[in-house]
PDB file of C-alpha atoms in Angstrom:
ATOM      1  CA  UNK A   1     112.102 103.988  95.944  1.00 45.00           C
ATOM      2  CA  UNK A   2     111.484 102.802  91.928  1.00 52.00           C
ATOM      3  CA  UNK A   3     108.357 101.583  91.017  1.00 55.00           C
ATOM      4  CA  UNK A   4     108.207  98.970  87.867  1.00 64.00           C
ATOM      5  CA  UNK A   5     105.590  99.696  85.277  1.00 65.00           C
ATOM      6  CA  UNK A   6     103.146  97.151  86.233  1.00 59.00           C
ATOM      7  CA  UNK A   7     103.693  98.182  90.164  1.00 59.00           C
ATOM      8  CA  UNK A   8     102.590 101.772  88.528  1.00 64.00           C
ATOM      9  CA  UNK A   9      99.669 100.240  86.855  1.00 63.00           C
ATOM     10  CA  UNK A  10      98.214  98.230  89.736  1.00 59.00           C
ATOM     11  CA  UNK A  11      98.214 101.119  91.634  1.00 63.00           C
ATOM     12  CA  UNK A  12      96.714 103.096  89.446  1.00 65.00           C
ATOM     13  CA  UNK A  13      93.806 100.445  89.056  1.00 61.00           C
ATOM     14  CA  UNK A  14      93.412 100.371  92.627  1.00 65.00           C
ATOM     15  CA  UNK A  15      93.002 104.118  93.265  1.00 64.00           C
ATOM     16  CA  UNK A  16      96.521 105.105  94.718  1.00 63.00           C
ATOM     17  CA  UNK A  17      98.924 107.453  93.655  1.00 58.00           C
ATOM     18  CA  UNK A  18     102.555 106.784  93.315  1.00 55.00           C
ATOM     19  CA  UNK A  19     104.500 110.007  94.936  1.00 50.00           C
ATOM     20  CA  UNK A  20     108.028 110.349  94.234  1.00 49.00           C
ATOM     21  CA  UNK A  21     110.011 113.645  95.343  1.00 47.00           C
ATOM     22  CA  UNK A  22     110.352 116.496  92.806  1.00 44.00           C
ATOM     23  CA  UNK A  23     113.764 116.987  90.839  1.00 47.00           C
ATOM     24  CA  UNK A  24     116.131 119.658  92.526  1.00 48.00           C
ATOM     25  CA  UNK A  25     115.974 122.570  90.726  1.00 47.00           C
ATOM     26  CA  UNK A  26     119.182 124.363  89.506  1.00 47.00           C
ATOM     27  CA  UNK A  27     120.661 127.088  91.192  1.00 47.00           C
ATOM     28  CA  UNK A  28     120.326 130.655  90.043  1.00 43.00           C
ATOM     29  CA  UNK A  29     121.994 133.940  90.057  1.00 42.00           C
ATOM     30  CA  UNK A  30     119.786 135.074  93.077  1.00 39.00           C
ATOM     31  CA  UNK A  31     119.733 132.085  95.177  1.00 39.00           C
ATOM     32  CA  UNK A  32     123.939 132.802  95.546  1.00 40.00           C
ATOM     33  CA  UNK A  33     123.246 136.266  96.839  1.00 35.00           C
ATOM     34  CA  UNK A  34     122.537 135.914 100.866  1.00 40.00           C
ATOM     35  CA  UNK A  35     118.883 136.440 101.474  1.00 41.00           C
ATOM     36  CA  UNK A  36     117.385 138.280 104.682  1.00 41.00           C
ATOM     37  CA  UNK A  37     116.418 135.973 107.551  1.00 43.00           C
ATOM     38  CA  UNK A  38     112.756 134.990 107.284  1.00 42.00           C
ATOM     39  CA  UNK A  39     111.002 133.268 109.869  1.00 41.00           C
ATOM     40  CA  UNK A  40     111.052 129.281 110.079  1.00 44.00           C
ATOM     41  CA  UNK A  41     107.815 127.484 108.219  1.00 40.00           C
ATOM     42  CA  UNK A  42     107.363 123.523 109.401  1.00 44.00           C
ATOM     43  CA  UNK A  43     107.574 121.849 106.286  1.00 44.00           C
ATOM     44  CA  UNK A  44     104.642 120.188 105.096  1.00 44.00           C
ATOM     45  CA  UNK A  45     104.358 115.813 105.408  1.00 45.00           C
ATOM     46  CA  UNK A  46     104.881 114.257 102.833  1.00 44.00           C
ATOM     47  CA  UNK A  47     102.120 111.814 101.090  1.00 43.00           C
ATOM     48  CA  UNK A  48     103.421 108.515 101.773  1.00 44.00           C
ATOM     49  CA  UNK A  49     103.685 106.209  99.226  1.00 43.00           C
ATOM     50  CA  UNK A  50     102.853 102.621  99.838  1.00 46.00           C
ATOM     51  CA  UNK A  51     105.360 100.200 101.224  1.00 43.00           C
ATOM     52  CA  UNK A  52     107.587  97.704  99.180  1.00 46.00           C
ATOM     53  CA  UNK A  53     105.978  94.486  98.276  1.00 47.00           C
ATOM     54  CA  UNK A  54     106.506  91.926 100.894  1.00 47.00           C
ATOM     55  CA  UNK A  55     107.743  88.444 100.408  1.00 46.00           C
ATOM     56  CA  UNK A  56     106.266  85.812 101.917  1.00 47.00           C
ATOM     57  CA  UNK A  57     107.734  84.321 105.080  1.00 45.00           C
ATOM     58  CA  UNK A  58     109.802  81.278 105.230  1.00 37.00           C
ATOM     59  CA  UNK A  59     107.387  80.218 107.608  1.00 42.00           C
ATOM     60  CA  UNK A  60     103.817  79.429 106.982  1.00 43.00           C
ATOM     61  CA  UNK A  61     101.167  79.125 109.693  1.00 43.00           C
ATOM     62  CA  UNK A  62      99.178  76.368 109.217  1.00 43.00           C
ATOM     63  CA  UNK A  63      95.680  76.750 110.187  1.00 44.00           C
ATOM     64  CA  UNK A  64      93.643  73.857 108.318  1.00 43.00           C
ATOM     65  CA  UNK A  65      90.007  73.505 108.832  1.00 44.00           C
ATOM     66  CA  UNK A  66      89.132  70.182 111.013  1.00 47.00           C
ATOM     67  CA  UNK A  67      88.028  67.078 108.927  1.00 44.00           C
ATOM     68  CA  UNK A  68      84.739  66.639 108.211  1.00 44.00           C
ATOM     69  CA  UNK A  69      82.695  64.816 110.968  1.00 42.00           C
ATOM     70  CA  UNK A  70      82.497  60.967 110.096  1.00 41.00           C
ATOM     71  CA  UNK A  71      78.701  60.537 110.780  1.00 40.00           C
ATOM     72  CA  UNK A  72      77.848  63.611 108.176  1.00 86.00           C
ATOM     73  CA  UNK A  73      76.280  61.639 105.454  1.00 93.00           C
ATOM     74  CA  UNK A  74      76.058  64.702 103.773  1.00 95.00           C
ATOM     75  CA  UNK A  75      79.217  66.134 103.821  1.00 95.00           C
ATOM     76  CA  UNK A  76      80.455  62.490 102.716  1.00 95.00           C
ATOM     77  CA  UNK A  77      78.424  62.561  99.684  1.00 96.00           C
ATOM     78  CA  UNK A  78      79.297  65.976  98.653  1.00 97.00           C
ATOM     79  CA  UNK A  79      82.788  65.369  99.147  1.00 97.00           C
ATOM     80  CA  UNK A  80      82.276  62.424  96.107  1.00 97.00           C
ATOM     81  CA  UNK A  81      80.981  65.121  93.516  1.00 98.00           C
ATOM     82  CA  UNK A  82      82.387  66.231  90.338  1.00 98.00           C
ATOM     83  CA  UNK A  83      81.612  69.880  88.833  1.00 98.00           C
ATOM     84  CA  UNK A  84      78.483  69.139  87.351  1.00 98.00           C
ATOM     85  CA  UNK A  85      77.016  67.216  90.211  1.00 98.00           C
ATOM     86  CA  UNK A  86      78.441  69.595  92.645  1.00 98.00           C
ATOM     87  CA  UNK A  87      76.957  72.775  91.086  1.00 98.00           C
ATOM     88  CA  UNK A  88      73.508  70.947  90.711  1.00 98.00           C
ATOM     89  CA  UNK A  89      73.282  70.150  94.241  1.00 98.00           C
ATOM     90  CA  UNK A  90      74.178  73.653  95.002  1.00 98.00           C
ATOM     91  CA  UNK A  91      71.072  74.798  93.121  1.00 97.00           C
ATOM     92  CA  UNK A  92      69.138  71.877  94.817  1.00 97.00           C
ATOM     93  CA  UNK A  93      70.018  72.655  98.093  1.00 97.00           C
ATOM     94  CA  UNK A  94      67.335  73.100 100.954  1.00 96.00           C
ATOM     95  CA  UNK A  95      69.790  72.461 104.213  1.00 95.00           C
ATOM     96  CA  UNK A  96      68.864  75.962 105.577  1.00 95.00           C
ATOM     97  CA  UNK A  97      66.486  78.486 105.710  1.00 95.00           C
ATOM     98  CA  UNK A  98      68.234  80.523 103.168  1.00 96.00           C
ATOM     99  CA  UNK A  99      66.777  78.849 100.260  1.00 96.00           C
ATOM    100  CA  UNK A 100      63.100  80.299 100.817  1.00 95.00           C
ATOM    101  CA  UNK A 101      64.398  83.461 100.277  1.00 94.00           C
ATOM    102  CA  UNK A 102      67.022  83.677  97.566  1.00 96.00           C
ATOM    103  CA  UNK A 103      66.726  84.242  93.696  1.00 95.00           C
ATOM    104  CA  UNK A 104      69.221  81.898  92.384  1.00 95.00           C
ATOM    105  CA  UNK A 105      72.245  80.176  94.583  1.00 97.00           C
ATOM    106  CA  UNK A 106      75.584  81.754  93.491  1.00 98.00           C
ATOM    107  CA  UNK A 107      77.588  78.897  92.795  1.00 98.00           C
ATOM    108  CA  UNK A 108      81.240  80.193  91.482  1.00 97.00           C
ATOM    109  CA  UNK A 109      82.771  81.329  88.074  1.00 97.00           C
ATOM    110  CA  UNK A 110      86.053  80.711  87.184  1.00 97.00           C
ATOM    111  CA  UNK A 111      88.739  78.013  85.590  1.00 98.00           C
ATOM    112  CA  UNK A 112      88.110  74.615  87.144  1.00 97.00           C
ATOM    113  CA  UNK A 113      92.553  74.167  87.206  1.00 97.00           C
ATOM    114  CA  UNK A 114      93.139  77.969  88.308  1.00 98.00           C
ATOM    115  CA  UNK A 115      96.123  78.685  90.173  1.00 97.00           C
ATOM    116  CA  UNK A 116      94.392  81.380  92.077  1.00 98.00           C
ATOM    117  CA  UNK A 117      91.142  80.833  94.176  1.00 98.00           C
ATOM    118  CA  UNK A 118      89.489  84.271  95.776  1.00 98.00           C
ATOM    119  CA  UNK A 119      87.201  83.337  98.226  1.00 98.00           C
ATOM    120  CA  UNK A 120      84.438  85.873  99.605  1.00 97.00           C
ATOM    121  CA  UNK A 121      81.881  86.130 102.047  1.00 96.00           C
ATOM    122  CA  UNK A 122      77.906  86.029 101.084  1.00 96.00           C
ATOM    123  CA  UNK A 123      75.874  86.863  98.145  1.00 95.00           C
ATOM    124  CA  UNK A 124      74.141  90.758  98.216  1.00 94.00           C
ATOM    125  CA  UNK A 125      71.441  91.532  95.726  1.00 94.00           C
ATOM    126  CA  UNK A 126      73.483  91.825  92.810  1.00 93.00           C
ATOM    127  CA  UNK A 127      74.796  88.484  93.101  1.00 95.00           C
ATOM    128  CA  UNK A 128      71.574  86.960  94.118  1.00 96.00           C
ATOM    129  CA  UNK A 129      70.098  88.443  90.815  1.00 95.00           C
ATOM    130  CA  UNK A 130      73.122  87.555  88.558  1.00 95.00           C
ATOM    131  CA  UNK A 131      74.155  84.101  90.363  1.00 96.00           C
ATOM    132  CA  UNK A 132      77.747  84.871  90.077  1.00 96.00           C
ATOM    133  CA  UNK A 133      79.903  86.701  93.137  1.00 97.00           C
ATOM    134  CA  UNK A 134      81.891  89.782  93.611  1.00 96.00           C
ATOM    135  CA  UNK A 135      79.321  92.066  90.978  1.00 93.00           C
ATOM    136  CA  UNK A 136      78.283  95.554  91.500  1.00 92.00           C
ATOM    137  CA  UNK A 137      80.784  98.097  92.633  1.00 95.00           C
ATOM    138  CA  UNK A 138      82.775  95.614  94.717  1.00 95.00           C
ATOM    139  CA  UNK A 139      82.852  93.438  91.910  1.00 95.00           C
ATOM    140  CA  UNK A 140      84.129  96.193  89.419  1.00 96.00           C
ATOM    141  CA  UNK A 141      87.071  97.224  92.276  1.00 97.00           C
ATOM    142  CA  UNK A 142      88.101  93.050  92.372  1.00 96.00           C
ATOM    143  CA  UNK A 143      88.076  93.313  88.544  1.00 97.00           C
ATOM    144  CA  UNK A 144      90.671  96.143  88.374  1.00 96.00           C
ATOM    145  CA  UNK A 145      92.712  94.451  91.339  1.00 95.00           C
ATOM    146  CA  UNK A 146      92.575  91.337  89.175  1.00 95.00           C
ATOM    147  CA  UNK A 147      93.681  93.529  85.963  1.00 96.00           C
ATOM    148  CA  UNK A 148      96.753  94.876  87.619  1.00 94.00           C
ATOM    149  CA  UNK A 149      98.150  91.561  88.239  1.00 95.00           C
ATOM    150  CA  UNK A 150      97.194  90.383  84.448  1.00 96.00           C
ATOM    151  CA  UNK A 151      94.200  88.109  86.056  1.00 97.00           C
ATOM    152  CA  UNK A 152      90.766  88.174  85.052  1.00 97.00           C
ATOM    153  CA  UNK A 153      87.776  85.993  85.741  1.00 96.00           C
ATOM    154  CA  UNK A 154      87.030  85.974  82.031  1.00 96.00           C
ATOM    155  CA  UNK A 155      87.979  82.647  80.032  1.00 95.00           C
ATOM    156  CA  UNK A 156      91.266  82.491  79.930  1.00 97.00           C
ATOM    157  CA  UNK A 157      94.073  79.947  80.732  1.00 96.00           C
ATOM    158  CA  UNK A 158      94.455  78.777  84.356  1.00 96.00           C
ATOM    159  CA  UNK A 159      97.739  80.781  84.582  1.00 96.00           C
ATOM    160  CA  UNK A 160      95.644  84.033  84.228  1.00 97.00           C
ATOM    161  CA  UNK A 161      92.148  83.300  84.851  1.00 98.00           C
ATOM    162  CA  UNK A 162      91.392  83.029  88.798  1.00 98.00           C
ATOM    163  CA  UNK A 163      88.032  80.693  90.097  1.00 98.00           C
ATOM    164  CA  UNK A 164      85.857  82.803  92.675  1.00 98.00           C
ATOM    165  CA  UNK A 165      83.172  81.847  95.253  1.00 98.00           C
ATOM    166  CA  UNK A 166      81.800  82.678  98.420  1.00 97.00           C
ATOM    167  CA  UNK A 167      81.414  81.094 101.781  1.00 97.00           C
ATOM    168  CA  UNK A 168      77.585  81.100 101.481  1.00 97.00           C
ATOM    169  CA  UNK A 169      75.617  80.242  97.939  1.00 98.00           C
ATOM    170  CA  UNK A 170      72.569  82.071  99.147  1.00 97.00           C
ATOM    171  CA  UNK A 171      72.239  85.678  99.828  1.00 96.00           C
ATOM    172  CA  UNK A 172      71.399  86.460 103.399  1.00 96.00           C
ATOM    173  CA  UNK A 173      68.100  88.219 104.026  1.00 94.00           C
ATOM    174  CA  UNK A 174      68.675  92.313 103.877  1.00 91.00           C
ATOM    175  CA  UNK A 175      72.130  91.023 103.521  1.00 91.00           C
ATOM    176  CA  UNK A 176      72.820  90.348 107.274  1.00 95.00           C
ATOM    177  CA  UNK A 177      76.049  88.481 108.544  1.00 95.00           C
ATOM    178  CA  UNK A 178      75.745  84.488 107.972  1.00 95.00           C
ATOM    179  CA  UNK A 179      74.840  82.971 110.738  1.00 95.00           C
ATOM    180  CA  UNK A 180      76.899  79.934 111.853  1.00 94.00           C
ATOM    181  CA  UNK A 181      74.720  77.175 111.248  1.00 95.00           C
ATOM    182  CA  UNK A 182      74.088  78.626 107.724  1.00 96.00           C
ATOM    183  CA  UNK A 183      78.287  78.747 106.943  1.00 96.00           C
ATOM    184  CA  UNK A 184      78.618  75.168 108.278  1.00 95.00           C
ATOM    185  CA  UNK A 185      75.451  73.789 105.956  1.00 96.00           C
ATOM    186  CA  UNK A 186      77.598  75.667 102.886  1.00 96.00           C
ATOM    187  CA  UNK A 187      80.614  74.094 104.383  1.00 96.00           C
ATOM    188  CA  UNK A 188      80.867  70.966 102.614  1.00 97.00           C
ATOM    189  CA  UNK A 189      80.231  72.995  98.977  1.00 98.00           C
ATOM    190  CA  UNK A 190      83.214  75.379  99.319  1.00 98.00           C
ATOM    191  CA  UNK A 191      85.782  72.470 100.307  1.00 97.00           C
ATOM    192  CA  UNK A 192      84.643  70.176  97.741  1.00 98.00           C
ATOM    193  CA  UNK A 193      85.020  73.442  94.962  1.00 98.00           C
ATOM    194  CA  UNK A 194      88.849  74.044  96.792  1.00 98.00           C
ATOM    195  CA  UNK A 195      89.718  70.462  96.332  1.00 98.00           C
ATOM    196  CA  UNK A 196      88.402  70.081  92.720  1.00 98.00           C
ATOM    197  CA  UNK A 197      90.330  73.445  91.947  1.00 98.00           C
ATOM    198  CA  UNK A 198      93.203  72.502  93.304  1.00 97.00           C
ATOM    199  CA  UNK A 199      95.046  76.245  93.261  1.00 97.00           C
ATOM    200  CA  UNK A 200      98.202  77.132  94.220  1.00 97.00           C
ATOM    201  CA  UNK A 201      96.707  80.044  96.473  1.00 98.00           C
ATOM    202  CA  UNK A 202      93.717  81.093  98.277  1.00 98.00           C
ATOM    203  CA  UNK A 203      92.778  84.355  98.669  1.00 98.00           C
ATOM    204  CA  UNK A 204      90.339  84.726 101.629  1.00 98.00           C
ATOM    205  CA  UNK A 205      88.707  88.276 101.252  1.00 98.00           C
ATOM    206  CA  UNK A 206      86.363  89.530 104.177  1.00 96.00           C
ATOM    207  CA  UNK A 207      86.030  88.173 107.796  1.00 95.00           C
ATOM    208  CA  UNK A 208      83.286  85.440 107.183  1.00 95.00           C
ATOM    209  CA  UNK A 209      85.587  84.083 104.344  1.00 97.00           C
ATOM    210  CA  UNK A 210      88.508  84.308 106.917  1.00 96.00           C
ATOM    211  CA  UNK A 211      86.402  82.513 109.909  1.00 94.00           C
ATOM    212  CA  UNK A 212      85.906  79.931 107.586  1.00 94.00           C
ATOM    213  CA  UNK A 213      89.336  78.795 106.088  1.00 97.00           C
ATOM    214  CA  UNK A 214      90.998  79.552 109.154  1.00 96.00           C
ATOM    215  CA  UNK A 215      88.951  78.772 111.904  1.00 93.00           C
ATOM    216  CA  UNK A 216      90.189  82.469 113.568  1.00 92.00           C
ATOM    217  CA  UNK A 217      88.168  85.191 114.869  1.00 88.00           C
ATOM    218  CA  UNK A 218      91.329  87.198 115.245  1.00 93.00           C
ATOM    219  CA  UNK A 219      90.686  90.621 113.307  1.00 95.00           C
ATOM    220  CA  UNK A 220      91.994  90.894 109.469  1.00 96.00           C
ATOM    221  CA  UNK A 221      94.658  93.318 110.688  1.00 95.00           C
ATOM    222  CA  UNK A 222      96.497  90.831 112.614  1.00 96.00           C
ATOM    223  CA  UNK A 223      96.003  88.108 110.045  1.00 97.00           C
ATOM    224  CA  UNK A 224      97.728  89.918 106.811  1.00 96.00           C
ATOM    225  CA  UNK A 225     100.980  89.883 106.325  1.00 95.00           C
ATOM    226  CA  UNK A 226     101.968  86.135 106.381  1.00 96.00           C
ATOM    227  CA  UNK A 227     101.284  83.106 104.385  1.00 97.00           C
ATOM    228  CA  UNK A 228      98.469  80.401 106.085  1.00 98.00           C
ATOM    229  CA  UNK A 229      97.254  77.265 105.009  1.00 97.00           C
ATOM    230  CA  UNK A 230      94.364  75.889 104.290  1.00 97.00           C
ATOM    231  CA  UNK A 231      94.492  71.549 103.915  1.00 94.00           C
ATOM    232  CA  UNK A 232      98.130  72.588 102.393  1.00 95.00           C
ATOM    233  CA  UNK A 233      97.432  75.109 100.497  1.00 97.00           C
ATOM    234  CA  UNK A 234      98.868  78.852 100.955  1.00 98.00           C
ATOM    235  CA  UNK A 235      95.869  81.036 102.168  1.00 98.00           C
ATOM    236  CA  UNK A 236      96.541  84.886 101.938  1.00 98.00           C
ATOM    237  CA  UNK A 237      94.330  87.239 103.664  1.00 98.00           C
ATOM    238  CA  UNK A 238      93.262  90.456 102.842  1.00 98.00           C
ATOM    239  CA  UNK A 239      90.158  93.079 103.469  1.00 98.00           C
ATOM    240  CA  UNK A 240      86.874  92.580 101.009  1.00 97.00           C
ATOM    241  CA  UNK A 241      86.422  94.896  98.069  1.00 97.00           C
ATOM    242  CA  UNK A 242      83.194  96.412  99.645  1.00 95.00           C
ATOM    243  CA  UNK A 243      85.503  97.364 102.439  1.00 96.00           C
ATOM    244  CA  UNK A 244      87.773  98.912 100.575  1.00 97.00           C
ATOM    245  CA  UNK A 245      85.021 101.087  98.672  1.00 97.00           C
ATOM    246  CA  UNK A 246      84.012 102.331 102.416  1.00 96.00           C
ATOM    247  CA  UNK A 247      87.681 102.704 103.349  1.00 97.00           C
ATOM    248  CA  UNK A 248      89.774 103.926 100.667  1.00 96.00           C
ATOM    249  CA  UNK A 249      93.232 104.312 102.556  1.00 95.00           C
ATOM    250  CA  UNK A 250      93.520 100.490 103.143  1.00 96.00           C
ATOM    251  CA  UNK A 251      94.056 100.022  99.487  1.00 96.00           C
ATOM    252  CA  UNK A 252      97.546 100.722 100.216  1.00 95.00           C
ATOM    253  CA  UNK A 253      97.785  97.610 102.502  1.00 97.00           C
ATOM    254  CA  UNK A 254      95.319  95.254 100.061  1.00 96.00           C
ATOM    255  CA  UNK A 255      98.044  96.283  97.491  1.00 94.00           C
ATOM    256  CA  UNK A 256     100.484  94.731  99.901  1.00 97.00           C
ATOM    257  CA  UNK A 257      98.826  91.784 100.322  1.00 97.00           C
ATOM    258  CA  UNK A 258      98.017  91.188  96.703  1.00 97.00           C
ATOM    259  CA  UNK A 259     101.844  91.354  96.192  1.00 96.00           C
ATOM    260  CA  UNK A 260     102.314  88.769  98.878  1.00 97.00           C
ATOM    261  CA  UNK A 261      99.814  86.457  96.806  1.00 97.00           C
ATOM    262  CA  UNK A 262     101.306  87.200  93.889  1.00 97.00           C
ATOM    263  CA  UNK A 263     105.034  86.151  95.150  1.00 96.00           C
ATOM    264  CA  UNK A 264     103.888  83.225  96.947  1.00 96.00           C
ATOM    265  CA  UNK A 265     102.008  81.963  93.193  1.00 95.00           C
ATOM    266  CA  UNK A 266     105.721  82.389  91.876  1.00 93.00           C
ATOM    267  CA  UNK A 267     107.626  81.087  94.566  1.00 90.00           C
ATOM    268  CA  UNK A 268     104.927  77.738  94.609  1.00 82.00           C
ATOM    269  CA  UNK A 269     105.778  77.514  90.467  1.00 78.00           C
ATOM    270  CA  UNK A 270     108.991  77.443  90.791  1.00 68.00           C
ATOM    271  CA  UNK A 271     109.375  74.705  93.747  1.00 65.00           C
ATOM    272  CA  UNK A 272     107.075  72.076  91.383  1.00 65.00           C
ATOM    273  CA  UNK A 273     109.741  72.717  88.406  1.00 59.00           C
ATOM    274  CA  UNK A 274     112.320  69.947  88.314  1.00 54.00           C
TER     275      UNK A 274
END
């Protein structure tokens, strides 16, 4: 299989090596002489190369979040906020007990009109200290993955700069898993962020991001490889970078997810052209 330079760069950034067969050696005079019989040796298994990038399925798997409850005055209020007011509301939030242990809230970073929106799980210790999602080793891996697609979290155009947010805006104590009540309190913030960004694609990374957006408890391995939808927005599921650091063999699957996401964004752009 021939890999493009862009694909090779993507694989390199994610720590994946591309295997290619060695060129056949030219025959020599000694090779023409019949050799004495030798014991057969089982051939070694060639390393597997990542599969070819998938293309978006023609059939989208819709799994929109349920509408906000009509009696939820807080959610209706958050749904009316603009960017500055939304940020202030997150900073001032005391809706659950996480507010007592946080150093600062983790609102999100990126272009407010980004084509790509990346949704993670909950802030960890480094995110709590810096007030930014995806920092530390997991954040470095995510930056490498984005760079391979010519994307960034740094200042750039909406075509290149992504927007990154978490399902939770405060760090759970000792990095424990988020509780359902905590996710419910933060959900209106994330919904409003998605409504304001209006991305062409959402990349949900990690189990709690998938649970919050798709209302699905299926394993990520069963939800990958197809395009879902969140309130009409195409959504692709992938592994969290922290998981990939613990399980490097899964990086090839994450590469497939990125290819699917990129193809979905490209197809969405072509569909909008007159």
